[in-house]
CSV table of C-alpha atoms and ligand atoms in Angstrom, one decimal:
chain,number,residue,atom,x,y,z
F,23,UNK,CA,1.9,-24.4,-31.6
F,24,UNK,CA,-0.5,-21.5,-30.2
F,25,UNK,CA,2.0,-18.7,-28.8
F,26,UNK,CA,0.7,-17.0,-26.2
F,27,UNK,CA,1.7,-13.6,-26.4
F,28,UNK,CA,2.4,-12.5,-22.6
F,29,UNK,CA,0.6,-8.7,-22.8
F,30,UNK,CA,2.6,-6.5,-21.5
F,31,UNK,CA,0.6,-4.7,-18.3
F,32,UNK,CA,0.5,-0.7,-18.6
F,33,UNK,CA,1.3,1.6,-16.1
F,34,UNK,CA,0.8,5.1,-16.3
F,35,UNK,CA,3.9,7.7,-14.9
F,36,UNK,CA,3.0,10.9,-14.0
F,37,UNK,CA,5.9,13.5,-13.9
F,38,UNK,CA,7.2,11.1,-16.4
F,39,UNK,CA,9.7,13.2,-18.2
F,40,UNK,CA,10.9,14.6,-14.8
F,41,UNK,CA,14.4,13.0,-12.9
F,42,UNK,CA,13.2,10.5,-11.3
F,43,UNK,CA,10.1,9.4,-13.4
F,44,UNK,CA,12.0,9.3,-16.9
F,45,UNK,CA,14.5,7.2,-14.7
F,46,UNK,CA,11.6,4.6,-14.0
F,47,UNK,CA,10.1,4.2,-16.8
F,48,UNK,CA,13.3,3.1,-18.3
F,49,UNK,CA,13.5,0.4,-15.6
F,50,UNK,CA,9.6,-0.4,-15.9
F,51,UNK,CA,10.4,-0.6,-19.9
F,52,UNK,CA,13.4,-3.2,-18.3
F,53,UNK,CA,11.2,-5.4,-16.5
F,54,UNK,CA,8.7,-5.8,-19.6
F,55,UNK,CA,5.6,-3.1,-18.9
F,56,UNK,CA,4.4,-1.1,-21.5
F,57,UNK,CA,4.4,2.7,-19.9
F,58,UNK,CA,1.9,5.3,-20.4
F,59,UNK,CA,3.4,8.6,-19.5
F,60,UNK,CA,1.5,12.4,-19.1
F,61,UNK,CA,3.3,15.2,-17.6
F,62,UNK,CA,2.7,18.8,-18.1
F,63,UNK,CA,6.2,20.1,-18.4
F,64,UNK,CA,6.2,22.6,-16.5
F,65,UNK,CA,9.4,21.6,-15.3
F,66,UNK,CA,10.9,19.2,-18.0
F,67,UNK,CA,10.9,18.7,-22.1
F,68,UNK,CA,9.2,16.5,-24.1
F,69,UNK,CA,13.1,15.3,-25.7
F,70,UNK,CA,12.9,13.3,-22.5
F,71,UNK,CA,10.8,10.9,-24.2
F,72,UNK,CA,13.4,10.1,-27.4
F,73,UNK,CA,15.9,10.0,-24.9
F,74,UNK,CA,14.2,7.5,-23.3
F,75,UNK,CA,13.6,5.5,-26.5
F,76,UNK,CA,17.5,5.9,-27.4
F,77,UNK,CA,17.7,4.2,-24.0
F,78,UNK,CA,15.5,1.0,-24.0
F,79,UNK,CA,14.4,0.7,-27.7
F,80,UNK,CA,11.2,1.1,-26.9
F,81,UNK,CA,9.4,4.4,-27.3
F,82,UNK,CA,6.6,4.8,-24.2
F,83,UNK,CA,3.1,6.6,-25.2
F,84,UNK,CA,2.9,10.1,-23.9
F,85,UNK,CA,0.4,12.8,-23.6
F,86,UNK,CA,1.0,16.5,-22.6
F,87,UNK,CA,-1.1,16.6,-19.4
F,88,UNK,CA,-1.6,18.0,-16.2
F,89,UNK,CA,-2.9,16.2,-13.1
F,90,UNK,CA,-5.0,19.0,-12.2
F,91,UNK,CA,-7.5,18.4,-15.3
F,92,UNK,CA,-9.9,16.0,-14.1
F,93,UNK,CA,-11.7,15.7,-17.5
F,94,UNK,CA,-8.5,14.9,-19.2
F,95,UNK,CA,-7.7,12.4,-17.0
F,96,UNK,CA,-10.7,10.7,-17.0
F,97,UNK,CA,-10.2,10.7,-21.6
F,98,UNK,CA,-6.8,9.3,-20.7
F,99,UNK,CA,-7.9,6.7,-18.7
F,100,UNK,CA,-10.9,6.4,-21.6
F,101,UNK,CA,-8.6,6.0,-24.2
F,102,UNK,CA,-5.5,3.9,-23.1
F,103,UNK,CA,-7.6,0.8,-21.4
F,104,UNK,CA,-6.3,-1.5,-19.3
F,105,UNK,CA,-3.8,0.9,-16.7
F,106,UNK,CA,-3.2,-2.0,-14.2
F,107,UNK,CA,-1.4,0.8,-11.8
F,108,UNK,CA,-0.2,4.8,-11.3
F,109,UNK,CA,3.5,5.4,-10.1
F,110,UNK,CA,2.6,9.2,-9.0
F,111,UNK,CA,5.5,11.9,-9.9
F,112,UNK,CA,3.9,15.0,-10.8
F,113,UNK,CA,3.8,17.5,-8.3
F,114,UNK,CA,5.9,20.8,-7.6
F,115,UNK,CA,8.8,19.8,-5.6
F,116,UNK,CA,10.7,23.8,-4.5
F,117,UNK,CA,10.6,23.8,-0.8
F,118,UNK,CA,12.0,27.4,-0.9
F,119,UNK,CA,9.1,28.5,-3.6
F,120,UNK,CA,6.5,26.9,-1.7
F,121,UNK,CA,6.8,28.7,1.1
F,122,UNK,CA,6.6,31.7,-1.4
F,123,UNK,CA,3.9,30.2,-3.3
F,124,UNK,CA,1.8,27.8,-0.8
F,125,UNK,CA,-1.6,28.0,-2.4
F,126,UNK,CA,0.2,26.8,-5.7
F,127,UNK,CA,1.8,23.9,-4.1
F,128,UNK,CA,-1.5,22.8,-1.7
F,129,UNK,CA,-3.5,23.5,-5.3
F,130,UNK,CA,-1.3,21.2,-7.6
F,131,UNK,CA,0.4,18.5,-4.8
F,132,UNK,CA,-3.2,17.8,-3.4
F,133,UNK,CA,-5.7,17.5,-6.0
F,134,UNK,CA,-3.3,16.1,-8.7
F,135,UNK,CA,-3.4,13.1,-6.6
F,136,UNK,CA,-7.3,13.6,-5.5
F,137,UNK,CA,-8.3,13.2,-9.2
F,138,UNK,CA,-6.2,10.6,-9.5
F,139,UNK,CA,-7.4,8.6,-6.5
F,140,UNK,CA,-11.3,9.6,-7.7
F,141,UNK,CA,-10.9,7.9,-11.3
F,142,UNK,CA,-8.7,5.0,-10.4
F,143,UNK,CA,-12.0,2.5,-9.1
F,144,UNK,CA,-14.2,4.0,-12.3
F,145,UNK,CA,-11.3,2.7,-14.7
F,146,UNK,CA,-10.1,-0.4,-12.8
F,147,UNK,CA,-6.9,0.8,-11.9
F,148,UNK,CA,-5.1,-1.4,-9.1
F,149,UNK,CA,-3.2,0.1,-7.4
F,150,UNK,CA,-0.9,3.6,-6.8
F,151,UNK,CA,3.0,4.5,-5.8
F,152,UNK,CA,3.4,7.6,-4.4
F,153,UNK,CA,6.4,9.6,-4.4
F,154,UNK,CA,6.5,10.7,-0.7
F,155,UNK,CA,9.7,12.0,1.4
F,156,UNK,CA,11.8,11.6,4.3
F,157,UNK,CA,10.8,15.3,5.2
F,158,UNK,CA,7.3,13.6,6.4
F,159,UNK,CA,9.9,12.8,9.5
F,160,UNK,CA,11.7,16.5,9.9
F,161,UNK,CA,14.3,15.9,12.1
F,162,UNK,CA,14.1,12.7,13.8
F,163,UNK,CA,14.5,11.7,17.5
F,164,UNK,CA,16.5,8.8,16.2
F,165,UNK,CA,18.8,8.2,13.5
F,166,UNK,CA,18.6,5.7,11.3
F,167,UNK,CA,15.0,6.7,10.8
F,168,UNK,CA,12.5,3.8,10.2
F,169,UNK,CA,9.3,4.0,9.2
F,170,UNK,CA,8.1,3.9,12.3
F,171,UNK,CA,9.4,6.7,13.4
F,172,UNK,CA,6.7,9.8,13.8
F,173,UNK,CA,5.7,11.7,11.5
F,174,UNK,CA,6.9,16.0,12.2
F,175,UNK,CA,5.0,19.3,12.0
F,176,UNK,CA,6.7,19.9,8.0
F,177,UNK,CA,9.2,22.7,7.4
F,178,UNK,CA,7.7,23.9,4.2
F,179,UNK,CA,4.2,23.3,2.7
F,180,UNK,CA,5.9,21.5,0.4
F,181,UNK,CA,6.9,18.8,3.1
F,182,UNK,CA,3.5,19.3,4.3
F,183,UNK,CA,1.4,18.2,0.6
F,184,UNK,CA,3.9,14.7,1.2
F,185,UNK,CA,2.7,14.6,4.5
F,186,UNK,CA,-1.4,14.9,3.9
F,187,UNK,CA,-0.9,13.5,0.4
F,188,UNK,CA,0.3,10.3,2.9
F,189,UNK,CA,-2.9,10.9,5.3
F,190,UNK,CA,-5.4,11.2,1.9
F,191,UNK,CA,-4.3,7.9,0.7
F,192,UNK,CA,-4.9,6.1,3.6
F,193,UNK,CA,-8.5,8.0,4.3
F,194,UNK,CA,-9.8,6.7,0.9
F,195,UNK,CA,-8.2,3.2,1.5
F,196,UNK,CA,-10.2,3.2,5.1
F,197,UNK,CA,-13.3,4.3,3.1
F,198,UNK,CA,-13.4,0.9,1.2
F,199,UNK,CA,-12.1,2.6,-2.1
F,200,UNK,CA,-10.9,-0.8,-3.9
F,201,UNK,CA,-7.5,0.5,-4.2
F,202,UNK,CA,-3.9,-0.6,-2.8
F,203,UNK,CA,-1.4,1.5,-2.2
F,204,UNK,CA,2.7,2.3,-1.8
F,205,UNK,CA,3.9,5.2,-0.4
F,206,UNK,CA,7.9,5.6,-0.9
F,207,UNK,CA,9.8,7.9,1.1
F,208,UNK,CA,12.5,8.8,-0.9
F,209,UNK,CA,15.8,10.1,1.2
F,210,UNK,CA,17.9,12.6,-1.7
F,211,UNK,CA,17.9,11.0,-5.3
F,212,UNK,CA,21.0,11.8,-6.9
F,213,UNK,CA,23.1,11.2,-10.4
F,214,UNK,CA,22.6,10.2,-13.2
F,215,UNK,CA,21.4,7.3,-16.4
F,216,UNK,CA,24.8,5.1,-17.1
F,217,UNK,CA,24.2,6.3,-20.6
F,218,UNK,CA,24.4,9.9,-19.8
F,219,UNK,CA,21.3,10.4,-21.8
F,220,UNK,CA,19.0,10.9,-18.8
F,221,UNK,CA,19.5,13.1,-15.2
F,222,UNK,CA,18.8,16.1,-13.8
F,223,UNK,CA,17.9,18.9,-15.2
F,224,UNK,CA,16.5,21.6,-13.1
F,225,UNK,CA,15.3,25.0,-14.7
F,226,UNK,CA,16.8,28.1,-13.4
F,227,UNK,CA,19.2,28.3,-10.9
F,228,UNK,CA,19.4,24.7,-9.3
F,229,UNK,CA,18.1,24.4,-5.3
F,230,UNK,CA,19.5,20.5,-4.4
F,231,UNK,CA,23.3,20.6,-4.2
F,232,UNK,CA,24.5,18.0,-6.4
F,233,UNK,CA,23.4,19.6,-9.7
F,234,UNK,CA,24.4,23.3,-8.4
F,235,UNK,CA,27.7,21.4,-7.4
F,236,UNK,CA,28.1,19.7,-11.1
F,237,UNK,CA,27.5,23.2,-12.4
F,238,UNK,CA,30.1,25.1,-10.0
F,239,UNK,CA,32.1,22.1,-11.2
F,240,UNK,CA,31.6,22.9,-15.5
F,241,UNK,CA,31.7,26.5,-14.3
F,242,UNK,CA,28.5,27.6,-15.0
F,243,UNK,CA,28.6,28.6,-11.6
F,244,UNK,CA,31.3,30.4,-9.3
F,245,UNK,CA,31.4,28.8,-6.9
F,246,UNK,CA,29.5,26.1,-4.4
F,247,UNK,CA,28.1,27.8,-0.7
F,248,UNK,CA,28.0,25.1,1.6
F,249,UNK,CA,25.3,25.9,3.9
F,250,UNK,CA,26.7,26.5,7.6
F,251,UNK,CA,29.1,23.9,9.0
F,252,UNK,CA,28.2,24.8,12.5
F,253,UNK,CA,25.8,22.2,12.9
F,254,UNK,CA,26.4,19.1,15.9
F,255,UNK,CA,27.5,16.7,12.8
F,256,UNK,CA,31.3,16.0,12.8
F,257,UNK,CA,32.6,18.4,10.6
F,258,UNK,CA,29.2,20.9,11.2
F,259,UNK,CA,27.8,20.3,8.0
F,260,UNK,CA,24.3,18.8,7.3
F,261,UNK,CA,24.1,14.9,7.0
F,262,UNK,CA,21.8,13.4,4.3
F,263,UNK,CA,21.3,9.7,2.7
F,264,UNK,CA,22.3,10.4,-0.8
F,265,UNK,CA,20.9,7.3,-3.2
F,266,UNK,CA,21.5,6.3,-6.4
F,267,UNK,CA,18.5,7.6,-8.8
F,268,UNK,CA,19.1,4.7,-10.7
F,269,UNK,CA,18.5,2.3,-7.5
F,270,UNK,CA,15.8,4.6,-6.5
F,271,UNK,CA,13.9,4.1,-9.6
F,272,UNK,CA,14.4,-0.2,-9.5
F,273,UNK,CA,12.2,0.4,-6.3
F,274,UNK,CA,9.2,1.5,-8.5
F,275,UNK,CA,9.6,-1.7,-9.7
F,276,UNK,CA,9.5,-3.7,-7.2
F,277,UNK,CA,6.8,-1.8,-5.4
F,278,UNK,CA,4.6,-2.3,-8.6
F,279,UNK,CA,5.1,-5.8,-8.9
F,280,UNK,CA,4.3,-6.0,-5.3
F,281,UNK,CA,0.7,-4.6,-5.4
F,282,UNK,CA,-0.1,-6.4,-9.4
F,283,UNK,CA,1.0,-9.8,-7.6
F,284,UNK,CA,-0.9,-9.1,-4.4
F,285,UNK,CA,2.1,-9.6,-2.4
F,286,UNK,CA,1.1,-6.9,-0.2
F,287,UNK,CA,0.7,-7.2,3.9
F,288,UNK,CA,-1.3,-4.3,4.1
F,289,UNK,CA,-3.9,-2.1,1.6
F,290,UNK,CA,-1.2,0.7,2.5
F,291,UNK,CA,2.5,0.0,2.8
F,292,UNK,CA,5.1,2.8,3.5
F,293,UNK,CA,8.9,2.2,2.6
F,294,UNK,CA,12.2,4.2,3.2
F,295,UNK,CA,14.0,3.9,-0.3
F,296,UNK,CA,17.4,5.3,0.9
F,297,UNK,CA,20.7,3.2,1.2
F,298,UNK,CA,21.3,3.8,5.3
F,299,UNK,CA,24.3,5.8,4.9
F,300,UNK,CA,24.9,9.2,5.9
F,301,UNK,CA,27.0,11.9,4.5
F,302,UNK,CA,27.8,15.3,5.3
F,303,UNK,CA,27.7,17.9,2.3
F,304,UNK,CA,31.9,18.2,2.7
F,305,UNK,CA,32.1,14.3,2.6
F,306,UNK,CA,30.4,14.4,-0.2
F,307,UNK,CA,32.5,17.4,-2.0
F,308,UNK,CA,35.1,15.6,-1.3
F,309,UNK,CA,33.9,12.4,-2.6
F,310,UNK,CA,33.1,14.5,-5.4
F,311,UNK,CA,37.2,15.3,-5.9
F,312,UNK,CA,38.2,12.0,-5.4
F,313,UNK,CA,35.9,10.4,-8.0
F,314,UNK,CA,36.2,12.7,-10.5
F,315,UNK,CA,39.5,14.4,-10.2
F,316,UNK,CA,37.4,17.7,-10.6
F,317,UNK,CA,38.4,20.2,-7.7
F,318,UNK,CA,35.7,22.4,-6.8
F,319,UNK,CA,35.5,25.8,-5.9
F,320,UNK,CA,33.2,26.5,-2.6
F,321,UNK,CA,32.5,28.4,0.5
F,322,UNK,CA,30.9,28.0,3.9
F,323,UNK,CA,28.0,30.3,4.2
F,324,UNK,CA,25.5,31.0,6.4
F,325,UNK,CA,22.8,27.8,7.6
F,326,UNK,CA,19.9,28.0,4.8
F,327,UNK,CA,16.6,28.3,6.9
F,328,UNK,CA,14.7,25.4,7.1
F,329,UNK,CA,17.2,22.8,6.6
F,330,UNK,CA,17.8,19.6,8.8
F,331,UNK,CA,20.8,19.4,10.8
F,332,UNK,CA,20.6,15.7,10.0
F,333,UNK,CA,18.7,12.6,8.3
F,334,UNK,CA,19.4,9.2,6.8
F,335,UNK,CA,17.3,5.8,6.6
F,336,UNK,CA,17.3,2.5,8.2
F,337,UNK,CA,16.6,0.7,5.4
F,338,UNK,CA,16.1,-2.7,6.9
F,339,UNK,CA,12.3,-3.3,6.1
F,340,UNK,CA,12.8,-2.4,2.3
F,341,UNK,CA,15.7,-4.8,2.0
F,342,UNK,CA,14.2,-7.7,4.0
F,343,UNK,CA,10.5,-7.0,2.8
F,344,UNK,CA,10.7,-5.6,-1.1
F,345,UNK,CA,13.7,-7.2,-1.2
F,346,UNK,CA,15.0,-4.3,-3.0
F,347,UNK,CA,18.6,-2.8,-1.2
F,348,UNK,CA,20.5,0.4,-3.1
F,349,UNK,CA,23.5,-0.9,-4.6
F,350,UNK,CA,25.7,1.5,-6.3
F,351,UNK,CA,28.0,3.1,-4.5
F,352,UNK,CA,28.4,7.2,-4.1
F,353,UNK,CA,31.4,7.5,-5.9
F,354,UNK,CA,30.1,5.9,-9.6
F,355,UNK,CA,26.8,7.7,-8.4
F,356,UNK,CA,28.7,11.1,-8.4
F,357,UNK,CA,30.6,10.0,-11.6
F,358,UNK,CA,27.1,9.7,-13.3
F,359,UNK,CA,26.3,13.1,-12.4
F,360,UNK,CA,29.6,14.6,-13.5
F,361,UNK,CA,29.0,12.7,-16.8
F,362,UNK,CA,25.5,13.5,-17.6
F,363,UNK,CA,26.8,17.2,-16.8
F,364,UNK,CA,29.5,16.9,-19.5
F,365,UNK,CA,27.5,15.3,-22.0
F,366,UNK,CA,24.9,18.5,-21.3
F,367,UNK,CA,27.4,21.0,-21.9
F,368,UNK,CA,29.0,19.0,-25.5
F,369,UNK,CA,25.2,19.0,-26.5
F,370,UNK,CA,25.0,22.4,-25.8
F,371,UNK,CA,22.5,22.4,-23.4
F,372,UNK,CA,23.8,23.8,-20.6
V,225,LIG,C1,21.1,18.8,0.7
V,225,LIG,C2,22.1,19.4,1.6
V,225,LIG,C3,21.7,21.7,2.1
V,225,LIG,C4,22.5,23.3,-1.9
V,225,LIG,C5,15.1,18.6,-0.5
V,225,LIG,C6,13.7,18.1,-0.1
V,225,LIG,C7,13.6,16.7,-0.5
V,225,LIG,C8,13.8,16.5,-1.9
V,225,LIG,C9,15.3,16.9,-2.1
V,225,LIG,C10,12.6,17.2,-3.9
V,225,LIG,C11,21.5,20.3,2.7
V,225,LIG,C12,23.1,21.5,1.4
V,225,LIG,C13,22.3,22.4,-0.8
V,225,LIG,C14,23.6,24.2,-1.9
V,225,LIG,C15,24.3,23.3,0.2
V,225,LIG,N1,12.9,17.3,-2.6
V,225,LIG,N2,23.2,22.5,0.2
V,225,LIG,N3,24.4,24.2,-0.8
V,225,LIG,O1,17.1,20.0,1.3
V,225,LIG,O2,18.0,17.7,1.8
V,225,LIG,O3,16.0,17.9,0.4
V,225,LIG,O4,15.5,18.3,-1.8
V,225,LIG,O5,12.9,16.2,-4.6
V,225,LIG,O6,12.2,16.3,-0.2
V,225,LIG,O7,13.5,18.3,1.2
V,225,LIG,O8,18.2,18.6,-0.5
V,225,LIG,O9,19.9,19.0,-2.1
V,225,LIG,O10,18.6,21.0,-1.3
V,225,LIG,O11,20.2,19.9,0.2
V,225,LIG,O12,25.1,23.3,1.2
V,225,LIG,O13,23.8,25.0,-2.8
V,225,LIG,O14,23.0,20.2,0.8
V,225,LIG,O15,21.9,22.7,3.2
V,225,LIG,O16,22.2,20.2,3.9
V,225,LIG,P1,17.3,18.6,0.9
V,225,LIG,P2,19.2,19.7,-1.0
């Protein structure tokens, strides 16, 4: 009896070592792909990748690579045949050092994906996800925020590279390039891989407040400053849609599936991936105690500058149209990143 072996498709990840691509290419491992990953670690390690394998079983090709080298992309592309789709990671992501650095951020953000986008028809690549943001919509006119809802002048060139990497997609999809294409605007991916062997890692002292708070909480760190509860929220401190990085990374998934199965509507498609629920940084600190039984040390400080006051998604049209809807909750979220930091510190890593 002739077995027809089903070939696995390949995907290539770039930023594939990073939080939230090592995250999906466990899942994209999960749902039977075989995963092509470059990343040029500037701001992740190559142990990623075993840690990975310890996870799934399954080690996924990867080459030291940065977006930015056209040449080397186009060998890539040469060499490992048959790339059915891109789920887009690599980019710099520090909305404070871009506004230090903006030439760096406009130079990587935007032509990582332009060499991407320019090779994709020459080696019959599919389709592309692109890791986009919910600061494409600053601070909305109307909470829950659908995708509707308008695009803002960005805070940081960092929100702006989401914001024209968004509008350069598009523009070469108009021009007739045979490419389809999901944009996913993530709201704030937090915790960690069940397993512990996967999370957040950041280099240097940590900007997003869950892993400064797991630090503050191990006591690598004095203590947490909440940034300014004077805001018109509740208790005055910021709201944000915290999801799971774990849900966040099934999304990839599904939006993969989506464009290899031509289930798409539209050549573009833009979805919210956050669960719909809003929290305030307290609320979450004190979610944080409650789950974990770890009290924390913090302070109110002064508002940072450039912040929100508020944000979180209606996630309606990614529920009823990927079918895709967060699932864990924010307490064994925060668990998973109180575990992963543990597990850093008895490694000695951290
Ligand atoms: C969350 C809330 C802070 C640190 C940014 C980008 C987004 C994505 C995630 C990259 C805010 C408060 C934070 C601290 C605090 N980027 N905070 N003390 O700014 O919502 O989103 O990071 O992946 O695109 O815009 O995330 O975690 O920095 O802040 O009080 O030490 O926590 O003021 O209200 P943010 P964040």
């Amino acid at each position: 009896m002739f077995i027809f072996a089903q070939m696995k498709q390949r995907i290539l990840v770039t930023g594939g070592t990073g939080y939230i691509g090592s995250h999906t290419v466990v899942e994209l491992q999960n749902a039977g792909y075989e995963v092509v990953i470059i990343d040029n670690l500037a701001n992740s390690n190559a142990d990623v990748v075993d840690n990975i394998e310890k996870v799934t079983g399954i080690r996924p090709i990867f080459e030291k690579l940065d977006c930015l080298d056209f040449q080397g992309l186009d060998n890539l592309f040469s060499k490992y045949t048959g790339i059915k789709a891109i789920i887009h990671f690599a980019a710099s992501k520090a909305v404070g050092e871009s506004v230090e650095k903006p030439l760096l951020y406009y130079r990587n953000n935007l032509v990582s994906l332009i060499n991407l986008l320019e090779l994709m028809p020459k080696h019959g690549v599919e389709g592309i996800v692109f890791s986009s943001s919910c600061t494409v919509y600053g601070q909305p006119d109307e909470l829950p925020v659908t995708e509707n809802a308008p695009t803002k002048k960005a805070e940081s060139p960092y929100g702006n590279t989401k914001q024209i990497n968004e509008e350069i997609v598009r523009d070469v999809v108009t021009s007739g390039a045979p490419i389809n294409a999901i944009l996913l605007r993530y709201f704030n991916p937090i915790g960690a891989h069940p397993s512990a062997l996967l999370g957040e890692l950041p280099n240097g002292v940590p900007q997003n407040l869950i892993p400064f708070l797991t630090q503050t909480a191990i006591g690598i760190r004095e203590k947490l400053s909440v940034f300014g509860n004077d805001y018109n929220t509740p208790d005055g401190s910021c709201i944000r849609d915290y999801i799971n990085v774990v849900d966040l990374a099934k999304a990839h998934v599904i939006a993969i599936n989506r464009i290899l199965e031509k289930k798409q509507k539209e050549q573009v498609e833009v979805f919210n991936i956050g669960t719909g629920r809003g929290l305030s940084v307290l609320e979450l600190i004190h979610a944080f105690e409650e789950s974990t039984g770890v009290k924390l040390n913090y302070q109110i400080v002064g508002r940072r500058a450039g912040d929100i006051e508020q944000v979180w998604a209606n996630p309606d049209y990614a529920n009823n149209e990927l079918g895709w809807k967060a699932e864990t909750s924010i307490e064994d979220t925060l668990r998973s990143a109180w575990n992963w930091q543990v597990k850093l510190r008895e490694r000695g890593i951290q």
